[in-house]
PDB file of N, CA and C in Angstrom:
ATOM      1  N   UNK A1413     -24.676  17.842  -2.970  1.00 68.00           N
ATOM      2  CA  UNK A1413     -24.227  17.533  -3.695  1.00 68.00           C
ATOM      3  C   UNK A1413     -24.056  16.075  -3.669  1.00 68.00           C
ATOM      4  N   UNK A1414     -24.223  14.871  -4.714  1.00 67.00           N
ATOM      5  CA  UNK A1414     -24.221  13.584  -4.250  1.00 67.00           C
ATOM      6  C   UNK A1414     -22.183  13.009  -4.420  1.00 67.00           C
ATOM      7  N   UNK A1415     -21.967  12.258  -3.636  1.00 74.00           N
ATOM      8  CA  UNK A1415     -20.252  11.808  -3.744  1.00 74.00           C
ATOM      9  C   UNK A1415     -20.637  11.286  -4.885  1.00 74.00           C
ATOM     10  N   UNK A1416     -19.130  11.484  -5.649  1.00 81.00           N
ATOM     11  CA  UNK A1416     -19.090  10.768  -6.906  1.00 81.00           C
ATOM     12  C   UNK A1416     -18.782   9.188  -6.981  1.00 81.00           C
ATOM     13  N   UNK A1417     -18.878   8.648  -7.952  1.00 83.00           N
ATOM     14  CA  UNK A1417     -18.946   6.981  -7.632  1.00 83.00           C
ATOM     15  C   UNK A1417     -17.157   7.018  -7.628  1.00 83.00           C
ATOM     16  N   UNK A1418     -16.712   6.064  -7.198  1.00 85.00           N
ATOM     17  CA  UNK A1418     -15.768   5.610  -7.385  1.00 85.00           C
ATOM     18  C   UNK A1418     -15.092   4.475  -8.756  1.00 85.00           C
ATOM     19  N   UNK A1419     -14.558   4.685  -9.643  1.00 90.00           N
ATOM     20  CA  UNK A1419     -13.629   4.166 -10.288  1.00 90.00           C
ATOM     21  C   UNK A1419     -12.505   3.093 -10.255  1.00 90.00           C
ATOM     22  N   UNK A1420     -12.851   2.145 -10.902  1.00 92.00           N
ATOM     23  CA  UNK A1420     -11.199   1.558 -11.034  1.00 92.00           C
ATOM     24  C   UNK A1420      -9.928   2.213 -11.154  1.00 92.00           C
ATOM     25  N   UNK A1421      -8.806   1.754 -10.445  1.00 94.00           N
ATOM     26  CA  UNK A1421      -7.902   2.956 -11.397  1.00 94.00           C
ATOM     27  C   UNK A1421      -6.532   2.300 -10.149  1.00 94.00           C
ATOM     28  N   UNK A1422      -5.296   2.499 -11.178  1.00 96.00           N
ATOM     29  CA  UNK A1422      -4.013   2.195 -10.746  1.00 96.00           C
ATOM     30  C   UNK A1422      -3.319   3.254 -10.425  1.00 96.00           C
ATOM     31  N   UNK A1423      -2.216   3.397  -9.404  1.00 96.00           N
ATOM     32  CA  UNK A1423      -1.497   4.050  -8.932  1.00 96.00           C
ATOM     33  C   UNK A1423      -0.133   3.287  -8.585  1.00 96.00           C
ATOM     34  N   UNK A1424       0.407   4.031  -9.122  1.00 96.00           N
ATOM     35  CA  UNK A1424       2.058   3.693  -8.620  1.00 96.00           C
ATOM     36  C   UNK A1424       3.012   4.702  -7.832  1.00 96.00           C
ATOM     37  N   UNK A1425       3.073   4.427  -6.437  1.00 96.00           N
ATOM     38  CA  UNK A1425       3.859   5.280  -5.396  1.00 96.00           C
ATOM     39  C   UNK A1425       4.583   4.616  -4.739  1.00 96.00           C
ATOM     40  N   UNK A1426       5.505   5.535  -4.173  1.00 97.00           N
ATOM     41  CA  UNK A1426       6.735   5.213  -3.200  1.00 97.00           C
ATOM     42  C   UNK A1426       6.291   5.592  -1.767  1.00 97.00           C
ATOM     43  N   UNK A1427       6.373   4.432  -1.056  1.00 97.00           N
ATOM     44  CA  UNK A1427       6.049   4.993   0.778  1.00 97.00           C
ATOM     45  C   UNK A1427       7.019   4.847   1.306  1.00 97.00           C
ATOM     46  N   UNK A1428       7.663   6.099   1.939  1.00 97.00           N
ATOM     47  CA  UNK A1428       8.531   6.545   2.967  1.00 97.00           C
ATOM     48  C   UNK A1428       7.814   5.836   3.969  1.00 97.00           C
ATOM     49  N   UNK A1429       8.606   3.777   4.625  1.00 97.00           N
ATOM     50  CA  UNK A1429       7.855   3.332   5.894  1.00 97.00           C
ATOM     51  C   UNK A1429       9.089   4.204   7.021  1.00 97.00           C
ATOM     52  N   UNK A1430       9.879   4.348   6.447  1.00 97.00           N
ATOM     53  CA  UNK A1430      10.832   4.772   7.761  1.00 97.00           C
ATOM     54  C   UNK A1430      10.801   5.961   8.620  1.00 97.00           C
ATOM     55  N   UNK A1431       9.301   6.569   7.893  1.00 97.00           N
ATOM     56  CA  UNK A1431       9.402   7.905   8.825  1.00 97.00           C
ATOM     57  C   UNK A1431       8.011   7.478   9.566  1.00 97.00           C
ATOM     58  N   UNK A1432       7.498   6.578   9.165  1.00 97.00           N
ATOM     59  CA  UNK A1432       5.954   5.967   9.872  1.00 97.00           C
ATOM     60  C   UNK A1432       6.435   5.101  10.793  1.00 97.00           C
ATOM     61  N   UNK A1433       7.456   4.108  10.926  1.00 97.00           N
ATOM     62  CA  UNK A1433       8.034   3.525  12.081  1.00 97.00           C
ATOM     63  C   UNK A1433       8.702   4.260  12.798  1.00 97.00           C
ATOM     64  N   UNK A1434       9.352   5.479  12.589  1.00 97.00           N
ATOM     65  CA  UNK A1434      10.068   5.858  13.402  1.00 97.00           C
ATOM     66  C   UNK A1434       9.217   5.740  14.779  1.00 97.00           C
ATOM     67  N   UNK A1435      10.344   5.537  15.577  1.00 96.00           N
ATOM     68  CA  UNK A1435      10.410   5.530  17.282  1.00 96.00           C
ATOM     69  C   UNK A1435       9.678   4.462  17.658  1.00 96.00           C
ATOM     70  N   UNK A1436       8.987   2.718  16.791  1.00 96.00           N
ATOM     71  CA  UNK A1436       8.580   1.891  17.302  1.00 96.00           C
ATOM     72  C   UNK A1436       9.444   0.721  17.441  1.00 96.00           C
ATOM     73  N   UNK A1437       9.022  -0.104  19.109  1.00 97.00           N
ATOM     74  CA  UNK A1437       9.903  -0.884  19.513  1.00 97.00           C
ATOM     75  C   UNK A1437      10.611  -1.648  18.505  1.00 97.00           C
ATOM     76  N   UNK A1438      11.588  -2.493  18.450  1.00 96.00           N
ATOM     77  CA  UNK A1438      11.729  -3.525  17.068  1.00 96.00           C
ATOM     78  C   UNK A1438      11.103  -4.666  16.525  1.00 96.00           C
ATOM     79  N   UNK A1439      10.581  -5.015  18.048  1.00 97.00           N
ATOM     80  CA  UNK A1439       9.854  -6.038  17.986  1.00 97.00           C
ATOM     81  C   UNK A1439       8.790  -5.776  17.047  1.00 97.00           C
ATOM     82  N   UNK A1440       8.148  -4.479  16.530  1.00 97.00           N
ATOM     83  CA  UNK A1440       6.561  -4.082  16.238  1.00 97.00           C
ATOM     84  C   UNK A1440       6.929  -4.181  15.563  1.00 97.00           C
ATOM     85  N   UNK A1441       8.134  -3.560  14.815  1.00 97.00           N
ATOM     86  CA  UNK A1441       8.641  -3.185  13.334  1.00 97.00           C
ATOM     87  C   UNK A1441       7.811  -3.665  12.072  1.00 97.00           C
ATOM     88  N   UNK A1442       8.374  -4.161  11.590  1.00 97.00           N
ATOM     89  CA  UNK A1442       7.755  -5.234  10.691  1.00 97.00           C
ATOM     90  C   UNK A1442       6.097  -5.177  10.882  1.00 97.00           C
ATOM     91  N   UNK A1443       5.106  -5.613  11.894  1.00 97.00           N
ATOM     92  CA  UNK A1443       3.836  -5.375  11.571  1.00 97.00           C
ATOM     93  C   UNK A1443       3.453  -4.615  11.596  1.00 97.00           C
ATOM     94  N   UNK A1444       3.646  -3.320  12.123  1.00 97.00           N
ATOM     95  CA  UNK A1444       3.649  -2.070  12.102  1.00 97.00           C
ATOM     96  C   UNK A1444       4.090  -1.449  10.928  1.00 97.00           C
ATOM     97  N   UNK A1445       4.893  -2.152   9.714  1.00 97.00           N
ATOM     98  CA  UNK A1445       4.869  -1.351   8.647  1.00 97.00           C
ATOM     99  C   UNK A1445       3.625  -1.569   7.599  1.00 97.00           C
ATOM    100  N   UNK A1446       3.544  -3.275   7.957  1.00 97.00           N
ATOM    101  CA  UNK A1446       2.300  -3.369   7.225  1.00 97.00           C
ATOM    102  C   UNK A1446       1.212  -3.019   7.582  1.00 97.00           C
ATOM    103  N   UNK A1447       0.706  -2.055   8.516  1.00 97.00           N
ATOM    104  CA  UNK A1447      -0.222  -1.747   9.165  1.00 97.00           C
ATOM    105  C   UNK A1447      -0.196  -0.630   8.425  1.00 97.00           C
ATOM    106  N   UNK A1448       0.773   0.173   8.610  1.00 97.00           N
ATOM    107  CA  UNK A1448       1.053   1.426   7.968  1.00 97.00           C
ATOM    108  C   UNK A1448       0.680   1.747   6.824  1.00 97.00           C
ATOM    109  N   UNK A1449       1.214   0.381   5.679  1.00 97.00           N
ATOM    110  CA  UNK A1449       1.392   0.089   3.976  1.00 97.00           C
ATOM    111  C   UNK A1449      -0.536   0.234   3.864  1.00 97.00           C
ATOM    112  N   UNK A1450      -1.250  -0.467   4.638  1.00 97.00           N
ATOM    113  CA  UNK A1450      -2.726  -0.548   4.947  1.00 97.00           C
ATOM    114  C   UNK A1450      -3.206   0.380   5.198  1.00 97.00           C
ATOM    115  N   UNK A1451      -2.512   1.688   5.946  1.00 97.00           N
ATOM    116  CA  UNK A1451      -3.484   2.836   6.137  1.00 97.00           C
ATOM    117  C   UNK A1451      -3.225   3.829   5.209  1.00 97.00           C
ATOM    118  N   UNK A1452      -2.005   4.097   4.647  1.00 97.00           N
ATOM    119  CA  UNK A1452      -1.580   4.651   3.124  1.00 97.00           C
ATOM    120  C   UNK A1452      -2.416   4.347   2.082  1.00 97.00           C
ATOM    121  N   UNK A1453      -2.605   2.954   2.016  1.00 96.00           N
ATOM    122  CA  UNK A1453      -3.932   2.511   0.622  1.00 96.00           C
ATOM    123  C   UNK A1453      -4.728   3.320   0.725  1.00 96.00           C
ATOM    124  N   UNK A1454      -5.181   3.084   2.045  1.00 96.00           N
ATOM    125  CA  UNK A1454      -7.105   2.864   2.647  1.00 96.00           C
ATOM    126  C   UNK A1454      -6.970   4.198   2.244  1.00 96.00           C
ATOM    127  N   UNK A1455      -6.438   5.758   2.592  1.00 96.00           N
ATOM    128  CA  UNK A1455      -6.487   6.755   2.818  1.00 96.00           C
ATOM    129  C   UNK A1455      -6.390   7.392   1.203  1.00 96.00           C
ATOM    130  N   UNK A1456      -5.077   6.967   0.162  1.00 95.00           N
ATOM    131  CA  UNK A1456      -5.211   7.667  -1.059  1.00 95.00           C
ATOM    132  C   UNK A1456      -5.998   6.739  -2.151  1.00 95.00           C
ATOM    133  N   UNK A1457      -7.020   5.505  -1.862  1.00 94.00           N
ATOM    134  CA  UNK A1457      -7.571   4.671  -2.848  1.00 94.00           C
ATOM    135  C   UNK A1457      -9.337   4.902  -2.347  1.00 94.00           C
ATOM    136  N   UNK A1458      -9.243   5.425  -1.073  1.00 93.00           N
ATOM    137  CA  UNK A1458     -10.620   6.115  -0.708  1.00 93.00           C
ATOM    138  C   UNK A1458     -11.527   4.421  -0.314  1.00 93.00           C
ATOM    139  N   UNK A1459     -11.077   3.576  -0.392  1.00 93.00           N
ATOM    140  CA  UNK A1459     -11.568   1.954   0.195  1.00 93.00           C
ATOM    141  C   UNK A1459     -11.134   1.219   1.994  1.00 93.00           C
ATOM    142  N   UNK A1460     -11.756   1.089   1.965  1.00 94.00           N
ATOM    143  CA  UNK A1460     -11.928   0.018   3.649  1.00 94.00           C
ATOM    144  C   UNK A1460     -10.974  -0.942   3.458  1.00 94.00           C
ATOM    145  N   UNK A1461     -11.381  -1.472   2.237  1.00 94.00           N
ATOM    146  CA  UNK A1461     -10.937  -2.972   2.015  1.00 94.00           C
ATOM    147  C   UNK A1461      -9.744  -2.954   1.647  1.00 94.00           C
ATOM    148  N   UNK A1462      -8.509  -3.173   1.932  1.00 95.00           N
ATOM    149  CA  UNK A1462      -7.303  -3.275   1.132  1.00 95.00           C
ATOM    150  C   UNK A1462      -6.876  -4.566   1.521  1.00 95.00           C
ATOM    151  N   UNK A1463      -6.280  -4.777   0.181  1.00 96.00           N
ATOM    152  CA  UNK A1463      -5.674  -6.549   0.464  1.00 96.00           C
ATOM    153  C   UNK A1463      -3.847  -6.554   0.312  1.00 96.00           C
ATOM    154  N   UNK A1464      -3.652  -6.936   0.784  1.00 97.00           N
ATOM    155  CA  UNK A1464      -1.465  -6.506   0.535  1.00 97.00           C
ATOM    156  C   UNK A1464      -1.550  -8.050   0.276  1.00 97.00           C
ATOM    157  N   UNK A1465      -0.485  -7.647  -0.965  1.00 97.00           N
ATOM    158  CA  UNK A1465       0.034  -8.772  -1.893  1.00 97.00           C
ATOM    159  C   UNK A1465       1.049  -9.923  -1.069  1.00 97.00           C
ATOM    160  N   UNK A1466       1.210 -11.247  -1.311  1.00 97.00           N
ATOM    161  CA  UNK A1466       2.074 -12.050  -0.618  1.00 97.00           C
ATOM    162  C   UNK A1466       3.749 -11.591  -0.648  1.00 97.00           C
ATOM    163  N   UNK A1467       4.183 -11.110  -1.869  1.00 97.00           N
ATOM    164  CA  UNK A1467       5.449 -10.560  -2.601  1.00 97.00           C
ATOM    165  C   UNK A1467       5.835  -9.172  -1.482  1.00 97.00           C
ATOM    166  N   UNK A1468       4.560  -8.296  -1.437  1.00 97.00           N
ATOM    167  CA  UNK A1468       5.090  -6.976  -0.729  1.00 97.00           C
ATOM    168  C   UNK A1468       5.168  -7.350   0.901  1.00 97.00           C
ATOM    169  N   UNK A1469       4.711  -8.374   1.547  1.00 97.00           N
ATOM    170  CA  UNK A1469       4.703  -8.908   2.648  1.00 97.00           C
ATOM    171  C   UNK A1469       6.008  -9.051   3.151  1.00 97.00           C
ATOM    172  N   UNK A1470       6.711 -10.036   1.938  1.00 97.00           N
ATOM    173  CA  UNK A1470       7.881 -11.151   1.499  1.00 97.00           C
ATOM    174  C   UNK A1470       8.777  -9.870   1.933  1.00 97.00           C
ATOM    175  N   UNK A1471       8.740  -8.675   1.232  1.00 97.00           N
ATOM    176  CA  UNK A1471       9.425  -7.595   1.531  1.00 97.00           C
ATOM    177  C   UNK A1471       9.827  -7.092   2.372  1.00 97.00           C
ATOM    178  N   UNK A1472       8.591  -6.543   2.709  1.00 97.00           N
ATOM    179  CA  UNK A1472       8.447  -5.554   4.360  1.00 97.00           C
ATOM    180  C   UNK A1472       8.817  -6.577   5.453  1.00 97.00           C
ATOM    181  N   UNK A1473       9.115  -7.650   5.770  1.00 97.00           N
ATOM    182  CA  UNK A1473      10.077  -8.714   6.163  1.00 97.00           C
ATOM    183  C   UNK A1473      11.308  -9.234   5.736  1.00 97.00           C
ATOM    184  N   UNK A1474      11.890  -8.978   4.764  1.00 97.00           N
ATOM    185  CA  UNK A1474      13.135  -9.798   4.590  1.00 97.00           C
ATOM    186  C   UNK A1474      13.884  -9.785   5.155  1.00 97.00           C
ATOM    187  N   UNK A1475      14.354  -8.377   5.618  1.00 97.00           N
ATOM    188  CA  UNK A1475      15.482  -8.100   6.942  1.00 97.00           C
ATOM    189  C   UNK A1475      15.040  -8.170   7.793  1.00 97.00           C
ATOM    190  N   UNK A1476      13.956  -8.784   8.820  1.00 97.00           N
ATOM    191  CA  UNK A1476      13.535  -9.630   9.554  1.00 97.00           C
ATOM    192  C   UNK A1476      12.870  -8.387  10.236  1.00 97.00           C
ATOM    193  N   UNK A1477      12.516  -8.826  11.911  1.00 97.00           N
ATOM    194  CA  UNK A1477      11.331  -7.870  12.004  1.00 97.00           C
ATOM    195  C   UNK A1477      11.450  -6.314  12.393  1.00 97.00           C
ATOM    196  N   UNK A1478      12.990  -6.188  12.988  1.00 95.00           N
ATOM    197  CA  UNK A1478      13.308  -5.162  13.299  1.00 95.00           C
ATOM    198  C   UNK A1478      13.878  -4.310  12.000  1.00 95.00           C
ATOM    199  N   UNK A1479      14.721  -4.740  11.389  1.00 97.00           N
ATOM    200  CA  UNK A1479      15.252  -4.376   9.857  1.00 97.00           C
ATOM    201  C   UNK A1479      14.112  -3.969   8.575  1.00 97.00           C
ATOM    202  N   UNK A1480      13.371  -2.934   8.984  1.00 97.00           N
ATOM    203  CA  UNK A1480      12.603  -2.448   7.687  1.00 97.00           C
ATOM    204  C   UNK A1480      12.966  -2.162   6.806  1.00 97.00           C
ATOM    205  N   UNK A1481      12.796  -1.933   5.474  1.00 97.00           N
ATOM    206  CA  UNK A1481      13.303  -1.320   4.410  1.00 97.00           C
ATOM    207  C   UNK A1481      12.711  -0.092   4.143  1.00 97.00           C
ATOM    208  N   UNK A1482      13.652   1.267   4.003  1.00 97.00           N
ATOM    209  CA  UNK A1482      13.451   2.319   4.175  1.00 97.00           C
ATOM    210  C   UNK A1482      11.859   3.069   3.694  1.00 97.00           C
ATOM    211  N   UNK A1483      11.924   2.324   2.693  1.00 97.00           N
ATOM    212  CA  UNK A1483      11.063   2.604   1.489  1.00 97.00           C
ATOM    213  C   UNK A1483      10.777   1.400   0.677  1.00 97.00           C
ATOM    214  N   UNK A1484       9.487   1.451   0.029  1.00 97.00           N
ATOM    215  CA  UNK A1484       9.063   0.389  -0.821  1.00 97.00           C
ATOM    216  C   UNK A1484       7.911   1.159  -1.928  1.00 97.00           C
ATOM    217  N   UNK A1485       8.285   0.453  -2.896  1.00 97.00           N
ATOM    218  CA  UNK A1485       7.722   1.457  -4.241  1.00 97.00           C
ATOM    219  C   UNK A1485       6.321  -0.201  -4.413  1.00 97.00           C
ATOM    220  N   UNK A1486       5.266   0.537  -4.726  1.00 97.00           N
ATOM    221  CA  UNK A1486       3.907  -0.128  -4.453  1.00 97.00           C
ATOM    222  C   UNK A1486       3.057   0.548  -5.587  1.00 97.00           C
ATOM    223  N   UNK A1487       2.099  -0.511  -6.061  1.00 97.00           N
ATOM    224  CA  UNK A1487       0.972  -0.287  -7.222  1.00 97.00           C
ATOM    225  C   UNK A1487       0.149  -0.473  -6.705  1.00 97.00           C
ATOM    226  N   UNK A1488      -0.918   0.398  -6.278  1.00 97.00           N
ATOM    227  CA  UNK A1488      -2.378   0.823  -5.560  1.00 97.00           C
ATOM    228  C   UNK A1488      -3.293   0.041  -6.627  1.00 97.00           C
ATOM    229  N   UNK A1489      -3.969  -0.853  -6.935  1.00 96.00           N
ATOM    230  CA  UNK A1489      -5.025  -0.994  -7.386  1.00 96.00           C
ATOM    231  C   UNK A1489      -6.265  -1.128  -7.329  1.00 96.00           C
ATOM    232  N   UNK A1490      -7.486   0.365  -7.483  1.00 95.00           N
ATOM    233  CA  UNK A1490      -8.511  -0.085  -7.090  1.00 95.00           C
ATOM    234  C   UNK A1490      -9.596  -0.704  -7.711  1.00 95.00           C
ATOM    235  N   UNK A1491     -10.431  -1.878  -7.539  1.00 94.00           N
ATOM    236  CA  UNK A1491     -10.686  -2.800  -8.210  1.00 94.00           C
ATOM    237  C   UNK A1491     -12.136  -2.988  -7.836  1.00 94.00           C
ATOM    238  N   UNK A1492     -12.877  -3.552  -8.435  1.00 92.00           N
ATOM    239  CA  UNK A1492     -14.641  -3.894  -8.139  1.00 92.00           C
ATOM    240  C   UNK A1492     -14.749  -4.977  -7.655  1.00 92.00           C
ATOM    241  N   UNK A1493     -15.833  -4.912  -6.020  1.00 90.00           N
ATOM    242  CA  UNK A1493     -15.733  -6.390  -5.878  1.00 90.00           C
ATOM    243  C   UNK A1493     -16.941  -7.117  -6.453  1.00 90.00           C
ATOM    244  N   UNK A1494     -16.134  -8.216  -6.853  1.00 87.00           N
ATOM    245  CA  UNK A1494     -17.121  -9.139  -7.662  1.00 87.00           C
ATOM    246  C   UNK A1494     -18.276  -9.537  -6.934  1.00 87.00           C
ATOM    247  N   UNK A1495     -17.834  -9.917  -5.540  1.00 81.00           N
ATOM    248  CA  UNK A1495     -18.601 -10.561  -4.319  1.00 81.00           C
ATOM    249  C   UNK A1495     -19.699  -9.864  -4.429  1.00 81.00           C
ATOM    250  N   UNK A1496     -21.006 -10.347  -4.682  1.00 77.00           N
ATOM    251  CA  UNK A1496     -22.146  -9.254  -4.635  1.00 77.00           C
ATOM    252  C   UNK A1496     -22.760  -9.180  -3.436  1.00 77.00           C
ATOM    253  N   UNK A1497     -22.642  -9.921  -2.157  1.00 78.00           N
ATOM    254  CA  UNK A1497     -23.013  -9.507  -0.723  1.00 78.00           C
ATOM    255  C   UNK A1497     -21.882  -9.051  -0.018  1.00 78.00           C
ATOM    256  N   UNK A1498     -21.056  -7.997  -0.791  1.00 81.00           N
ATOM    257  CA  UNK A1498     -20.148  -7.240  -0.290  1.00 81.00           C
ATOM    258  C   UNK A1498     -20.358  -6.082   0.266  1.00 81.00           C
ATOM    259  N   UNK A1499     -19.675  -5.358   1.802  1.00 87.00           N
ATOM    260  CA  UNK A1499     -20.077  -4.784   2.025  1.00 87.00           C
ATOM    261  C   UNK A1499     -18.909  -3.496   0.932  1.00 87.00           C
ATOM    262  N   UNK A1500     -18.546  -3.455   0.885  1.00 87.00           N
ATOM    263  CA  UNK A1500     -17.993  -2.514   0.176  1.00 87.00           C
ATOM    264  C   UNK A1500     -18.086  -3.177  -1.189  1.00 87.00           C
ATOM    265  N   UNK A1501     -17.884  -1.718  -2.011  1.00 90.00           N
ATOM    266  CA  UNK A1501     -18.578  -1.859  -3.684  1.00 90.00           C
ATOM    267  C   UNK A1501     -16.933  -1.834  -4.194  1.00 90.00           C
ATOM    268  N   UNK A1502     -15.384  -1.684  -3.940  1.00 92.00           N
ATOM    269  CA  UNK A1502     -14.227  -1.306  -4.247  1.00 92.00           C
ATOM    270  C   UNK A1502     -13.491  -1.856  -3.053  1.00 92.00           C
ATOM    271  N   UNK A1503     -12.642  -2.443  -3.736  1.00 94.00           N
ATOM    272  CA  UNK A1503     -11.600  -2.958  -2.749  1.00 94.00           C
ATOM    273  C   UNK A1503     -10.025  -2.768  -3.581  1.00 94.00           C
ATOM    274  N   UNK A1504      -8.995  -2.526  -2.829  1.00 96.00           N
ATOM    275  CA  UNK A1504      -7.769  -1.555  -3.531  1.00 96.00           C
ATOM    276  C   UNK A1504      -6.548  -3.501  -3.104  1.00 96.00           C
ATOM    277  N   UNK A1505      -6.170  -3.469  -3.978  1.00 96.00           N
ATOM    278  CA  UNK A1505      -5.051  -4.424  -4.066  1.00 96.00           C
ATOM    279  C   UNK A1505      -3.685  -3.544  -4.264  1.00 96.00           C
ATOM    280  N   UNK A1506      -2.827  -4.330  -3.275  1.00 97.00           N
ATOM    281  CA  UNK A1506      -1.468  -3.362  -3.007  1.00 97.00           C
ATOM    282  C   UNK A1506      -0.567  -4.280  -3.118  1.00 97.00           C
ATOM    283  N   UNK A1507       0.392  -4.005  -4.310  1.00 97.00           N
ATOM    284  CA  UNK A1507       1.505  -5.334  -4.744  1.00 97.00           C
ATOM    285  C   UNK A1507       3.026  -4.556  -5.015  1.00 97.00           C
ATOM    286  N   UNK A1508       3.757  -4.817  -4.911  1.00 97.00           N
ATOM    287  CA  UNK A1508       5.154  -4.816  -4.327  1.00 97.00           C
ATOM    288  C   UNK A1508       5.825  -4.555  -6.077  1.00 97.00           C
ATOM    289  N   UNK A1509       6.302  -3.121  -6.417  1.00 96.00           N
ATOM    290  CA  UNK A1509       7.191  -3.046  -7.868  1.00 96.00           C
ATOM    291  C   UNK A1509       8.275  -2.832  -7.476  1.00 96.00           C
ATOM    292  N   UNK A1510       9.901  -3.818  -7.478  1.00 96.00           N
ATOM    293  CA  UNK A1510      11.047  -3.714  -7.459  1.00 96.00           C
ATOM    294  C   UNK A1510      11.236  -2.520  -8.509  1.00 96.00           C
ATOM    295  N   UNK A1511      12.271  -1.722  -7.706  1.00 96.00           N
ATOM    296  CA  UNK A1511      13.165  -1.271  -8.228  1.00 96.00           C
ATOM    297  C   UNK A1511      14.222  -1.138  -8.009  1.00 96.00           C
ATOM    298  N   UNK A1512      15.068  -0.508  -9.012  1.00 96.00           N
ATOM    299  CA  UNK A1512      16.636  -0.320  -8.428  1.00 96.00           C
ATOM    300  C   UNK A1512      16.916   0.645  -7.636  1.00 96.00           C
ATOM    301  N   UNK A1513      16.191   1.830  -7.606  1.00 96.00           N
ATOM    302  CA  UNK A1513      17.096   3.274  -7.094  1.00 96.00           C
ATOM    303  C   UNK A1513      15.080   3.912  -6.610  1.00 96.00           C
ATOM    304  N   UNK A1514      15.350   4.427  -5.838  1.00 94.00           N
ATOM    305  CA  UNK A1514      14.345   5.483  -5.415  1.00 94.00           C
ATOM    306  C   UNK A1514      13.941   6.704  -5.765  1.00 94.00           C
ATOM    307  N   UNK A1515      15.286   7.360  -6.289  1.00 95.00           N
ATOM    308  CA  UNK A1515      15.461   8.577  -6.468  1.00 95.00           C
ATOM    309  C   UNK A1515      14.481   9.347  -8.243  1.00 95.00           C
ATOM    310  N   UNK A1516      14.024  10.064  -7.640  1.00 94.00           N
ATOM    311  CA  UNK A1516      13.422  10.858  -8.363  1.00 94.00           C
ATOM    312  C   UNK A1516      12.141  10.586  -9.487  1.00 94.00           C
ATOM    313  N   UNK A1517      11.660   9.396  -8.383  1.00 93.00           N
ATOM    314  CA  UNK A1517      10.235   8.722  -8.753  1.00 93.00           C
ATOM    315  C   UNK A1517       9.036   9.836  -8.413  1.00 93.00           C
ATOM    316  N   UNK A1518       8.080   9.603  -9.349  1.00 94.00           N
ATOM    317  CA  UNK A1518       6.704   9.939  -8.850  1.00 94.00           C
ATOM    318  C   UNK A1518       6.030   9.577  -8.531  1.00 94.00           C
ATOM    319  N   UNK A1519       4.777   9.689  -8.216  1.00 94.00           N
ATOM    320  CA  UNK A1519       3.233   9.243  -8.327  1.00 94.00           C
ATOM    321  C   UNK A1519       3.013   8.761  -9.591  1.00 94.00           C
ATOM    322  N   UNK A1520       2.765   7.659 -10.606  1.00 93.00           N
ATOM    323  CA  UNK A1520       2.203   8.036 -11.879  1.00 93.00           C
ATOM    324  C   UNK A1520       1.020   7.098 -11.623  1.00 93.00           C
ATOM    325  N   UNK A1521      -0.129   7.461 -12.628  1.00 93.00           N
ATOM    326  CA  UNK A1521      -1.268   6.828 -13.019  1.00 93.00           C
ATOM    327  C   UNK A1521      -1.034   5.552 -14.003  1.00 93.00           C
ATOM    328  N   UNK A1522      -1.618   4.807 -14.030  1.00 88.00           N
ATOM    329  CA  UNK A1522      -1.381   3.477 -14.433  1.00 88.00           C
ATOM    330  C   UNK A1522      -2.756   3.200 -15.546  1.00 88.00           C
ATOM    331  N   UNK A1523      -1.979   3.095 -17.150  1.00 79.00           N
ATOM    332  CA  UNK A1523      -3.509   2.457 -17.737  1.00 79.00           C
ATOM    333  C   UNK A1523      -3.397   0.777 -17.951  1.00 79.00           C
ATOM    334  N   UNK A1524      -5.022   0.719 -17.376  1.00 67.00           N
ATOM    335  CA  UNK A1524      -4.970  -0.843 -17.075  1.00 67.00           C
ATOM    336  C   UNK A1524      -5.331  -1.443 -18.540  1.00 67.00           C
TER     337      UNK A1524
END
């Protein structure tokens, strides 16, 4: 059975960064958090090409290199690659969604 073609889609998720950087030494926490967000997006959206927005990067680094925020709410948008000679047909854009509280938030699909 052939693989189903990926379609453009957007989802809003909460990533628990705290559990993903547990046990990581202080000077590597923020860089590891960025890598873990990238890994999460890659797994959730099935694309190798993951692009992290500047505001999300600033949020992850906002408390310094060792005090990374425990959770982050992100919007994962799978989009078509406009570049014809690109290896991947789709890429994922990860952007920060500011929220007052993370309580009772679920993953939800966004209509574009």
